[in-house]
Amino acid sequence: MTSSISFYEEKQIFKLDTSGSSYIFGVDKGGYLTHYYYGARIADHDVSYLGVREGHDSSVPLSADVDDWRFSPDTVAMEYPCFGTGDYRISALEIKDANGHNSTDFRYRSHKIVAGKKPIPGMPSAFAAEDEAETLELVGTDITGAEVTLYYTVFKSHPVITRRVSVKNASNKPMFLERVYSACVDFTHPEFDMLGLWGCWGRERKVERNKLAHGITSFSSVRGASGHYHNPFAALLAPETTEEHGDAYGFNVVYSGNYAITAEVDAFGLTRIICGLNHEGFEWKLDAGEEFYTPETVLVYSAEGLGGMSRALHRFYREHLINQRWARAPRPVLVNNWEATYFAFDDEKLVSIAKDAAELGIDMLVMDDGWFGKRNDDRSSLGDWNTNEEKLKGGLPSLVSRVNEAGVDFGIWFEPEMASRDSELYRRHPEWILHTEGRKPSIARHQYVLDLTRQDVCDYIYDSIASALNSANIKYIKWDFNRNLTEVASASLPSDRQGEVGHRYVLGLYSILERLTHDFPNVLLEGCSSGGGRYDPALLYYFPQYWTSDDTDPIERLNIQYGTSMAYPASTMSCHVSASPNHQTGRRTSFETRGNVAFAGTFGYELDLNKLTEHERELVREQVSMYKKYSHIVNNGDLYRLIPPTEDVTAWEYVSEDGSEALVTFVAINARIAPVYFLHLRGLDPDAVYVDNFGRRFFGSTLMNAGLNMTRGWHDAESTVIYFKKEG
Ligand code: DGJ
């Protein structure tokens, strides 16, 4: 089914149909926009009866323009609710005028439906060619003179709608934006569970699902970064929704700073969800004629449970968000020296790792933290991006050519947004960090956050990185970010613009990434933030892969990768084999299982190759060749989470886009005596015969319905990967 946007003039109804969903709202009495329906695709457009709620008592105000006891902004389902004018639920828009009044009331004025999708000035967002999407641009106004445009894009073959908002000051006085969310949905049918991805350092994106109770539930960040603690993703699920069945709505804010996804269940059976820039600590001064753009929120609907929702998001991100230079390209197999050497390395050590890497079929050596300034621990030198020639004789050009001569490519680590307290940069420019006058700046990992609202700071960061890239044959950057923002203020902005600093910081970051990706299109960027903090869709636009977590223990990774896969495709998940016992948990696991778990994303090593035994070297050769043979299935295929990692065993399956290949991973987490395990595959052609790597032949229908018998005595952390190929 193709997607489209229709406007039904007579009833003043907008209907947005995607490949699997319908989204319906209309212009109601007095120019209010009321919401009617979002869910599985339906044929009718006039379902306005769904949004009607009756005003019940005098605590529910009526609109002065409508004056109908059945129509209160506080009870009907609203499309983009405003603060202070009778809707007491969580609101999407609040504007303070030049008189300091913040009652806001947005009403419909006009709209147009256009082909394609425009980019958001200064911000990453999903992209689409003219024939791949349609956008509704709906304009409304408020008496303050604010001209508010709601943007809705539907994509030709995805069950996805993206939404964003812009506000223009069409008056001749300044106004202040106090909150501008990208999207609001008032669900007219009640009863949802809300699923979120919480976490912390080393334990990112743990899945948690709770019944939504009356009142407000919110996932958000005020850290200046989307952060480790709550990912900017949430799903609303019907109570009966499972991994493969039932209604699942996903919401993902394409933003790397303070965001909020907030749901409220009201007294009249309605669930509202608002998504976008967190309004806490935010205020944006809009001078006459200026325009403000919100980040985008991606809305996805699937009737096929969590699995359907994730697969839809994965496909959408591969086709419409991730840099197309990299989205489907085979990724290099890396060896990163962080867990191999930490700060204790020199050029000789790196070259000797590179030589081993080349012998083992690995594509690239990544030099991690500690190559610059006088950095031998985490106490100094961030911001001083000159090579430490005591460690690396001859600097980057010499090291990179030696690594290349050894037979592998070279990648490098930066933490560009920071300055160490002990750094030449901070001594030279104390005013370049985020700080408030007279207050000592908070410190974390001995470092401060640079003020990216300043053009001179952004230029310095860009120039430092560009000069390294221009000096040597560097093919990859790991972009780290190891602390969050505090004292969020800028010496370069006036007092009435300090509420803008958090958002301007993020815009500064995007501007640097935009320049870098434009000027160095062939350099692969990997995101990192003490592992997988700030793993958000906006950064995936620039970073086709992201260091999933600093916890490289394969058993811990099962949960982390499972949670990450709720929203983000495997091609974005950077997964490395590290040493055993594991540095973070002390757990001992086999080399095979470490590899099998790391195959679930973009693959590499995080250990000292020089220390491997002959047997382990053989295993590395096998793993690298297996990854290269099958990575297209994982990186571009459909994910089926067969058994969650909350059981004694876990299993997942990737099916290639054309259904002709599948890769199944089974991991025993806790050994059990005499267990019985059946594995029912999914997503195969039922009528085709599949042959596995043991030469066994099964019809797809057999594998999916009767399943594989995995019963045997599995030991703790034992695992296997089975490859299936369609015959003929
Ligand atoms: C945190 C990252 O997550 C690690 O992989 C490593 O790059 C360190 N920073 C280096 O300081």
XYZ file of C-alpha atoms and ligand atoms in Angstrom:
739
model
C 0.000 0.000 0.000
C 1.368 3.362 -0.896
C 1.487 6.320 1.403
C -0.332 9.575 0.844
C -1.623 12.721 2.451
C -5.216 13.744 1.700
C -7.274 16.743 2.668
C -11.054 16.313 2.673
C -12.262 19.860 2.103
C -15.907 19.380 3.030
C -15.152 17.925 6.446
C -11.834 19.773 6.816
C -10.098 16.500 7.588
C -6.464 15.528 7.015
C -5.702 11.860 6.499
C -2.110 10.653 6.425
C -1.806 7.086 5.205
C 1.511 5.266 5.488
C 2.240 1.751 4.283
C 0.720 0.421 7.507
C -1.000 3.174 9.423
C -3.504 6.013 9.245
C -3.214 9.293 11.088
C -6.302 11.502 11.045
C -7.039 14.961 12.376
C -9.137 17.935 11.370
C -9.898 21.606 11.605
C -12.635 21.870 14.181
C -14.869 24.616 15.493
C -13.097 27.955 15.959
C -10.078 26.774 13.964
C -8.925 24.346 16.644
C -7.036 21.350 15.333
C -8.475 18.239 16.870
C -7.000 14.786 16.648
C -9.116 11.787 15.702
C -7.086 8.668 15.152
C -3.643 7.097 14.878
C -3.268 3.360 14.355
C -3.601 0.526 11.843
C -4.556 1.733 8.385
C -8.302 2.340 7.980
C -10.462 3.228 4.979
C -12.710 5.985 6.380
C -11.512 9.504 6.810
C -14.317 10.981 8.866
C -13.770 9.449 12.279
C -14.266 12.759 14.053
C -16.696 11.078 16.445
C -13.688 9.456 18.155
C -12.243 12.688 19.467
C -15.386 13.996 21.139
C -15.396 14.237 24.940
C -18.014 16.071 26.943
C -17.245 18.928 29.314
C -18.295 17.679 32.723
C -18.203 20.500 35.216
C -17.018 24.012 35.722
C -13.413 22.915 36.241
C -13.289 22.159 32.529
C -13.135 25.520 30.712
C -14.881 26.151 27.418
C -13.382 28.001 24.518
C -14.605 31.605 24.229
C -14.768 31.169 20.460
C -16.716 27.938 20.437
C -18.926 28.208 23.512
C -20.255 24.683 23.222
C -20.409 22.645 26.404
C -19.358 19.578 24.421
C -16.157 21.234 23.248
C -13.505 22.002 25.814
C -9.791 22.278 24.977
C -9.307 20.385 28.232
C -11.154 17.244 27.190
C -11.156 16.878 23.401
C -8.230 15.237 21.637
C -6.027 18.103 20.446
C -3.521 18.004 17.629
C -1.002 20.492 18.998
C -2.080 21.643 22.472
C -1.153 25.041 23.871
C -0.339 26.209 27.363
C -2.535 28.462 29.463
C -5.798 28.620 27.516
C -7.936 25.878 28.947
C -6.054 22.656 28.221
C -4.525 21.666 31.555
C -2.836 18.561 30.268
C 0.804 18.529 29.194
C 1.157 21.003 26.368
C 3.284 21.274 23.249
C 3.522 25.041 22.776
C 4.056 27.943 25.158
C 5.030 31.403 23.982
C 5.673 34.395 26.228
C 4.931 37.702 24.546
C 6.728 41.013 24.997
C 4.408 41.797 27.935
C 5.441 38.668 29.787
C 2.143 36.848 29.180
C 2.398 33.187 28.324
C -1.164 32.200 27.392
C -0.890 30.590 23.993
C -3.585 29.607 21.557
C -2.742 28.291 18.130
C -5.472 28.104 15.433
C -5.470 26.809 11.866
C -4.945 29.286 9.001
C -3.781 27.419 5.890
C -1.906 24.423 4.617
C -0.155 22.939 1.598
C 0.880 19.433 0.639
C 4.234 19.243 -1.126
C 6.348 16.487 -2.671
C 9.464 15.336 -0.839
C 10.848 16.631 2.419
C 12.872 19.719 3.193
C 15.871 19.491 5.514
C 15.702 21.328 8.844
C 18.054 24.302 8.824
C 21.030 23.502 11.078
C 19.816 20.116 12.226
C 19.994 16.517 11.058
C 16.750 14.867 10.023
C 15.429 12.081 7.840
C 15.870 12.759 4.145
C 13.799 11.778 1.111
C 13.776 12.465 -2.605
C 10.754 14.176 -4.151
C 9.204 10.877 -5.210
C 9.859 9.145 -1.885
C 7.773 11.258 0.462
C 5.019 13.833 0.804
C 4.890 16.615 3.375
C 1.965 18.479 4.873
C 2.885 21.981 5.989
C 0.105 23.367 8.115
C 0.225 26.948 9.317
C -1.563 28.359 12.333
C -1.313 31.610 14.213
C -1.591 32.983 17.700
C -2.519 36.570 18.595
C 1.052 37.166 19.747
C 1.945 37.192 16.064
C 3.545 33.759 16.218
C 3.179 31.859 12.968
C 3.447 28.170 13.763
C 4.022 25.566 11.059
C 3.444 21.874 11.739
C 5.301 19.597 9.320
C 4.182 16.006 8.743
C 6.044 13.780 6.285
C 4.864 10.368 5.124
C 7.296 8.083 3.297
C 6.420 6.010 0.263
C 7.100 2.565 1.665
C 7.534 2.919 5.418
C 4.955 2.918 8.229
C 6.595 6.107 9.462
C 5.555 9.725 9.919
C 8.091 12.380 10.839
C 6.973 15.532 12.555
C 8.530 18.840 13.405
C 7.480 22.428 14.002
C 8.749 25.882 13.194
C 7.703 29.153 14.805
C 8.137 32.486 13.090
C 7.773 35.807 14.846
C 5.534 37.733 12.459
C 5.030 40.586 14.965
C 7.255 43.604 15.447
C 8.257 42.789 19.029
C 10.390 40.038 20.499
C 8.729 36.948 21.928
C 10.091 34.064 23.974
C 9.535 30.424 23.175
C 9.105 28.582 26.468
C 8.299 25.198 24.958
C 7.958 23.984 21.373
C 7.606 20.234 21.031
C 7.953 18.489 17.689
C 4.916 16.301 18.043
C 1.916 15.500 20.171
C -0.447 12.582 19.753
C -3.695 12.272 21.677
C -4.659 8.621 21.552
C -8.397 8.366 21.612
C -8.326 4.736 22.728
C -7.079 4.104 26.257
C -4.810 1.601 27.998
C -1.168 1.526 27.051
C 2.054 0.133 28.377
C 5.033 2.419 27.922
C 8.411 0.946 27.091
C 11.616 2.886 27.568
C 15.361 2.308 27.394
C 17.014 3.342 30.648
C 20.643 2.841 31.542
C 23.901 4.234 32.808
C 27.584 3.864 31.971
C 28.301 0.245 31.028
C 24.624 -0.717 31.221
C 22.994 1.168 28.391
C 19.465 0.810 27.032
C 17.858 -1.688 29.353
C 14.321 -2.412 28.269
C 11.624 -1.569 30.802
C 7.893 -1.815 30.199
C 5.234 -0.542 32.585
C 1.512 0.034 32.460
C 0.776 3.731 32.028
C -1.118 4.917 35.058
C -3.195 8.076 35.370
C -0.872 11.022 35.591
C 2.410 11.804 33.880
C 5.279 9.517 32.869
C 8.333 11.036 31.270
C 11.659 9.986 29.796
C 13.899 12.988 29.398
C 17.301 14.535 29.763
C 18.589 17.813 31.187
C 22.215 16.685 30.856
C 22.846 18.700 27.695
C 23.126 15.354 25.917
C 20.580 12.681 25.165
C 22.767 10.650 27.524
C 23.089 7.186 29.021
C 20.178 7.423 31.397
C 17.108 7.457 29.175
C 17.406 7.026 25.449
C 15.233 9.445 23.405
C 13.051 6.542 22.365
C 9.786 5.260 23.798
C 7.086 2.888 22.665
C 3.409 2.826 23.514
C 2.079 -0.713 23.419
C -1.355 -2.232 23.757
C -1.349 -4.301 26.961
C -1.527 -7.537 24.945
C 1.309 -6.585 22.559
C 4.151 -9.110 22.395
C 7.388 -9.348 20.452
C 5.575 -10.335 17.254
C 1.911 -9.378 17.718
C -0.154 -6.348 18.608
C -0.077 -2.581 18.369
C 3.296 -0.949 18.875
C 3.922 2.775 18.417
C 7.524 3.976 18.515
C 8.628 7.565 19.134
C 12.221 8.581 18.564
C 13.412 12.155 18.960
C 16.105 12.988 16.418
C 18.095 15.119 18.818
C 21.283 14.878 20.878
C 20.578 17.344 23.684
C 17.850 17.859 26.273
C 14.808 16.031 25.004
C 11.578 14.829 26.572
C 9.056 12.158 25.718
C 6.187 12.630 28.116
C 2.889 10.786 28.353
C -0.185 11.718 30.313
C -3.255 9.627 30.948
C -6.204 11.873 31.723
C -9.470 11.265 33.503
C -11.462 10.818 30.299
C -9.720 7.838 28.775
C -7.226 9.697 26.646
C -3.456 9.209 26.491
C -1.376 12.138 25.285
C 2.263 11.874 24.331
C 4.479 14.847 23.524
C 7.982 14.509 22.113
C 10.801 16.882 21.330
C 13.064 19.463 22.934
C 12.774 19.384 26.710
C 11.282 22.685 27.881
C 13.011 22.455 31.265
C 15.727 25.126 31.349
C 14.863 26.158 27.795
C 13.886 29.619 26.601
C 14.476 31.014 23.139
C 14.202 34.682 22.307
C 12.666 35.182 18.906
C 13.174 38.669 17.548
C 10.771 40.133 14.998
C 11.059 38.219 11.725
C 13.133 35.364 13.183
C 12.189 31.701 12.894
C 12.885 28.767 15.210
C 13.031 25.126 14.128
C 12.456 22.167 16.397
C 14.193 18.860 15.933
C 12.217 16.074 14.352
C 10.397 13.170 15.957
C 9.966 9.874 14.141
C 6.639 8.103 14.686
C 6.328 4.487 13.661
C 3.389 2.112 13.949
C 3.362 -1.657 13.660
C 0.611 -4.205 14.197
C 3.367 -6.831 14.463
C 4.478 -6.063 17.954
C 7.846 -4.843 19.112
C 9.632 -6.833 16.444
C 7.615 -5.234 13.642
C 8.196 -1.794 15.127
C 11.971 -2.333 15.361
C 12.272 -3.771 11.862
C 10.335 -0.804 10.469
C 12.594 1.673 12.266
C 15.744 -0.171 11.217
C 14.729 -0.140 7.562
C 13.677 3.491 7.762
C 16.955 4.578 9.314
C 18.999 2.641 6.786
C 17.136 4.248 3.896
C 16.303 7.718 5.185
C 18.626 8.709 8.026
C 22.050 7.098 7.896
C 24.592 8.634 5.540
C 24.011 6.769 2.273
C 27.758 6.634 1.624
C 27.927 4.181 4.547
C 24.434 2.868 5.256
C 24.844 -0.385 3.353
C 28.580 -0.393 2.787
C 30.646 -3.205 4.336
C 32.310 -1.758 7.433
C 35.970 -2.285 8.212
C 36.888 -4.838 10.872
C 38.711 -2.787 13.504
C 41.188 -3.391 16.226
C 41.064 -0.634 18.823
C 43.948 -0.324 21.272
C 41.946 1.022 24.245
C 41.515 -2.190 26.215
C 44.818 -3.454 24.789
C 47.036 -0.681 26.150
C 44.877 2.076 27.646
C 47.239 5.106 27.739
C 50.450 3.066 27.748
C 51.447 2.826 24.101
C 53.958 4.193 21.655
C 54.458 3.989 17.910
C 56.305 0.667 18.149
C 53.448 -0.955 20.062
C 50.831 0.328 17.632
C 52.815 -0.807 14.618
C 53.255 -4.252 16.118
C 49.483 -4.507 16.694
C 48.966 -3.313 13.116
C 51.271 -6.053 11.797
C 49.308 -8.715 13.639
C 46.069 -7.161 12.480
C 47.157 -7.403 8.853
C 48.184 -11.043 9.267
C 44.802 -11.867 10.783
C 42.723 -10.193 8.071
C 41.683 -7.173 10.182
C 41.190 -3.996 8.139
C 42.013 -1.113 10.435
C 43.917 -0.103 13.542
C 42.197 2.550 15.651
C 44.447 4.548 17.941
C 42.384 5.495 20.975
C 42.873 8.085 23.716
C 46.363 9.255 24.747
C 48.139 10.244 21.504
C 48.194 14.046 21.979
C 49.469 16.788 24.286
C 51.079 15.186 27.321
C 48.247 12.802 27.995
C 49.315 9.659 29.825
C 46.173 9.400 31.917
C 42.797 11.122 31.865
C 43.992 14.192 33.788
C 45.264 16.396 30.990
C 45.522 17.658 27.412
C 42.021 17.410 25.959
C 41.887 20.292 23.505
C 45.625 20.185 22.732
C 45.361 18.199 19.530
C 49.069 18.128 18.715
C 50.714 14.717 18.551
C 52.767 13.639 21.554
C 56.028 12.961 19.743
C 57.587 11.371 22.800
C 55.108 8.558 22.316
C 54.745 8.718 18.559
C 58.055 9.564 16.928
C 57.661 11.461 13.686
C 54.060 12.310 14.572
C 50.930 11.182 12.807
C 52.319 11.141 9.238
C 55.066 8.712 10.181
C 52.863 6.490 12.342
C 50.080 6.312 9.775
C 52.431 5.399 6.951
C 54.040 2.680 9.057
C 50.606 1.286 9.927
C 49.595 1.435 6.262
C 52.831 -0.270 5.253
C 52.032 -3.005 7.748
C 48.899 -3.569 5.683
C 45.997 -1.932 7.517
C 44.115 1.371 7.478
C 44.363 3.856 10.292
C 41.689 5.414 12.509
C 42.018 7.929 15.329
C 40.253 8.983 18.543
C 39.192 12.542 19.452
C 37.138 14.019 22.229
C 36.601 17.321 20.464
C 33.984 18.994 22.668
C 36.215 19.126 25.763
C 39.166 20.905 27.357
C 41.068 19.357 30.253
C 41.526 21.589 33.291
C 45.220 20.907 32.695
C 45.492 21.894 29.042
C 47.136 24.629 27.026
C 43.759 25.314 25.469
C 42.065 26.040 28.803
C 44.990 28.125 30.013
C 44.805 30.158 26.796
C 41.009 30.422 26.629
C 39.309 30.005 30.011
C 36.336 31.858 28.520
C 35.823 29.048 25.966
C 34.215 26.643 28.429
C 30.578 26.614 29.511
C 30.488 28.470 32.822
C 28.574 31.016 34.833
C 30.433 34.133 35.955
C 31.687 33.935 39.532
C 30.838 30.235 40.046
C 33.507 27.540 39.930
C 32.768 25.247 36.986
C 31.937 21.649 37.902
C 34.529 19.135 36.837
C 34.104 15.593 35.559
C 36.969 13.317 34.496
C 39.197 16.395 35.052
C 37.646 18.153 32.086
C 35.337 20.985 31.097
C 32.867 21.236 28.242
C 33.726 23.728 25.525
C 31.175 26.395 24.661
C 29.954 25.215 21.278
C 27.582 28.161 21.005
C 30.677 30.147 19.982
C 31.785 30.186 16.368
C 35.461 30.598 17.357
C 35.258 27.387 19.430
C 33.541 25.466 16.630
C 36.157 26.688 14.167
C 38.964 25.626 16.508
C 37.486 22.123 16.797
C 36.950 21.803 13.068
C 40.462 23.094 12.269
C 42.110 20.736 14.797
C 40.399 17.698 13.305
C 40.780 18.816 9.692
C 44.483 19.422 10.164
C 44.991 15.886 11.522
C 42.982 14.470 8.623
C 44.966 16.508 6.115
C 48.271 15.458 7.633
C 47.955 11.708 7.145
C 45.928 8.942 5.550
C 43.260 8.711 8.268
C 40.173 6.711 7.343
C 38.112 6.805 10.523
C 37.445 8.932 13.608
C 36.091 7.761 16.945
C 34.330 10.856 18.337
C 34.116 10.551 22.121
C 32.165 12.631 24.673
C 32.822 11.687 28.271
C 30.931 14.133 30.419
C 27.690 16.065 30.479
C 27.059 19.798 30.539
C 26.959 21.873 33.741
C 26.761 25.627 34.368
C 25.110 25.832 30.980
C 25.819 29.455 30.158
C 27.857 31.296 27.576
C 30.065 34.344 28.025
C 29.221 35.343 24.471
C 25.435 35.602 24.803
C 23.348 38.338 26.489
C 21.350 37.607 29.642
C 18.025 37.207 27.816
C 19.530 34.475 25.617
C 21.095 32.227 28.266
C 18.092 29.878 28.044
C 19.229 29.130 24.488
C 22.668 27.796 25.401
C 21.737 24.098 25.695
C 20.141 24.046 22.252
C 22.752 26.309 20.663
C 25.428 23.912 21.975
C 23.795 21.062 20.075
C 23.461 23.234 16.954
C 27.177 24.043 17.252
C 27.980 20.342 17.416
C 25.863 19.638 14.330
C 27.537 22.497 12.453
C 30.986 20.967 13.045
C 29.793 17.501 12.038
C 28.112 18.937 8.961
C 31.357 20.597 7.835
C 33.454 17.526 8.546
C 31.187 15.072 6.779
C 30.924 17.454 3.840
C 34.672 18.081 3.553
C 35.801 14.514 4.361
C 33.020 12.324 2.950
C 35.179 9.198 2.913
C 36.183 9.320 6.557
C 34.015 6.938 8.574
C 32.853 8.463 11.865
C 32.076 6.339 14.911
C 30.230 7.969 17.790
C 31.040 7.257 21.411
C 30.111 8.767 24.731
C 31.695 6.805 27.576
C 30.387 3.891 25.550
C 26.839 4.352 24.335
C 25.677 7.576 25.981
C 24.224 9.965 23.351
C 23.311 7.004 21.080
C 20.527 8.888 19.316
C 19.197 9.114 15.765
C 20.544 12.631 15.232
C 24.089 11.465 15.800
C 23.493 8.345 13.718
C 22.885 10.768 10.843
C 26.572 11.698 11.120
C 27.989 8.583 12.783
C 26.975 5.478 10.801
C 28.209 3.426 13.758
C 28.334 4.000 17.501
C 30.378 2.389 20.277
C 27.524 0.525 21.929
C 28.942 0.299 25.447
C 32.206 0.273 27.376
C 30.977 -3.002 28.834
C 32.406 -5.545 26.397
C 31.495 -8.651 28.439
C 29.487 -10.725 25.936
C 26.904 -11.751 28.524
C 26.336 -8.159 29.589
C 26.262 -7.156 25.935
C 23.281 -9.463 25.315
C 21.019 -7.092 27.200
C 22.678 -3.941 25.923
C 22.475 -5.007 22.287
C 18.918 -6.307 22.743
C 17.798 -2.935 24.147
C 19.669 -0.997 21.471
C 17.998 -3.086 18.771
C 14.568 -1.852 19.907
C 15.181 1.285 17.879
C 18.538 1.160 16.128
C 19.783 -1.078 13.314
C 22.666 -3.518 13.706
C 24.785 -1.546 11.252
C 24.987 1.221 13.867
C 26.024 -1.014 16.780
C 29.763 -1.242 17.163
C 30.632 -4.532 18.891
C 34.146 -5.774 19.719
C 35.689 -8.966 20.980
C 37.692 -8.167 24.123
C 39.957 -10.122 26.460
C 38.846 -12.751 28.959
C 38.569 -12.359 31.922
C 36.597 -9.301 30.893
C 38.038 -5.985 32.110
C 34.699 -4.661 33.321
C 33.117 -7.705 34.952
C 35.925 -10.252 35.406
C 33.777 -12.887 33.708
C 35.526 -15.605 31.709
C 33.961 -16.513 28.388
C 35.118 -18.409 25.347
C 36.632 -16.648 22.348
C 33.819 -18.138 20.253
C 31.030 -16.603 22.319
C 32.742 -13.228 22.407
C 32.831 -13.364 18.616
C 29.306 -14.720 18.197
C 27.837 -11.905 20.288
C 29.920 -9.252 18.533
C 28.676 -10.488 15.128
C 25.379 -8.733 15.957
C 26.773 -5.394 14.824
C 29.795 -3.836 13.157
C 32.663 -6.002 14.217
C 36.110 -5.565 15.704
C 38.597 -6.337 18.460
C 39.398 -4.484 21.647
C 42.371 -6.490 22.906
C 46.103 -6.865 22.470
C 46.573 -8.938 19.327
C 50.240 -9.403 20.268
C 49.168 -11.488 23.255
C 46.993 -14.007 21.444
C 47.879 -17.697 21.412
C 48.241 -19.510 18.088
C 44.830 -21.083 18.617
C 43.253 -17.695 19.284
C 44.905 -16.257 16.192
C 43.286 -19.029 14.171
C 39.938 -18.167 15.747
C 40.391 -14.488 14.841
C 41.058 -15.466 11.217
C 37.882 -17.571 11.187
C 35.806 -14.860 12.856
C 36.975 -12.146 10.500
C 36.253 -14.248 7.461
C 32.864 -15.261 8.834
C 31.982 -11.638 9.579
C 32.969 -10.592 6.076
C 30.928 -13.402 4.581
C 27.760 -12.733 6.575
C 27.837 -9.083 7.617
C 25.488 -8.057 4.779
C 22.766 -10.207 6.381
C 23.190 -8.567 9.769
C 23.799 -5.011 8.658
C 21.127 -4.809 5.964
C 18.711 -7.534 6.999
C 15.632 -7.868 9.193
C 16.053 -8.685 12.867
C 13.878 -11.240 14.651
C 14.452 -11.383 18.408
C 13.581 -15.031 18.980
C 14.188 -15.355 22.726
C 14.881 -12.286 24.889
C 17.990 -12.255 27.110
C 15.751 -12.396 30.161
C 15.515 -16.199 29.776
C 18.178 -18.852 30.494
C 19.024 -18.773 26.820
C 18.671 -16.050 24.230
C 18.497 -16.154 20.444
C 18.149 -13.802 17.530
C 17.953 -14.135 13.782
C 18.808 -11.859 10.896
C 17.131 -12.517 7.558
C 18.618 -10.973 4.412
C 16.461 -8.437 2.615
C 15.490 -10.910 -0.122
C 14.751 -13.692 2.388
C 17.348 -16.004 0.856
C 19.773 -16.119 3.802
C 19.442 -16.176 7.563
C 21.925 -16.085 10.416
C 20.745 -17.435 13.762
C 22.627 -16.911 17.028
C 21.832 -18.947 20.137
C 23.511 -18.182 23.484
C 23.122 -20.179 26.675
C 23.281 -17.614 29.479
C 22.854 -19.907 32.473
C 23.491 -23.616 32.195
C 20.527 -25.791 33.210
C 20.367 -29.536 33.783
C 18.332 -31.423 31.181
C 16.742 -28.433 29.476
C 14.634 -28.571 26.323
C 15.059 -25.748 23.855
C 13.188 -25.260 20.595
C 13.916 -22.359 18.339
C 11.208 -21.172 15.960
C 12.679 -19.092 13.194
C 10.801 -16.254 11.538
C 10.713 -14.218 8.363
C 11.554 -17.096 5.981
C 9.847 -18.159 2.779
C 7.581 -20.996 4.032
C 7.646 -22.817 0.685
C 11.388 -22.671 0.103
C 13.985 -25.170 1.251
C 16.817 -23.809 3.378
C 20.126 -25.621 3.880
C 22.196 -24.875 6.964
C 25.966 -24.944 7.428
C 25.744 -28.543 8.681
C 24.096 -29.547 5.396
C 20.663 -30.064 7.000
C 17.660 -29.241 4.786
C 14.374 -27.807 6.044
C 11.405 -26.071 4.495
C 10.974 -22.521 5.760
C 7.579 -23.583 7.112
C 9.274 -26.313 9.165
C 11.849 -23.958 10.614
C 9.195 -21.417 11.525
C 6.501 -23.752 12.872
C 8.176 -26.948 14.076
C 11.452 -25.168 14.750
C 14.957 -26.338 15.484
C 15.637 -28.606 18.410
C 18.465 -26.954 20.360
C 18.265 -29.393 23.255
C 21.615 -30.428 24.633
C 23.676 -29.710 27.729
C 24.776 -26.127 27.146
C 27.398 -24.672 29.451
C 27.282 -21.140 30.842
C 27.936 -18.609 28.080
C 28.218 -21.226 25.368
C 26.860 -20.222 21.986
C 26.479 -21.097 18.339
C 25.734 -19.372 15.045
C 23.862 -21.212 12.301
C 23.735 -20.000 8.718
C 20.818 -20.860 6.405
C 20.756 -20.476 2.643
C 17.678 -20.822 0.461
C 18.099 -23.553 -2.131
C 17.957 -22.784 -5.826
C 35.446 6.256 26.744
C 35.211 5.330 25.599
O 33.957 4.753 25.710
C 36.302 4.290 25.552
O 36.071 3.391 24.517
C 37.624 4.977 25.368
O 37.676 5.605 24.113
C 37.827 5.992 26.483
N 36.723 6.898 26.595
C 39.086 6.781 26.270
O 39.233 7.750 27.188
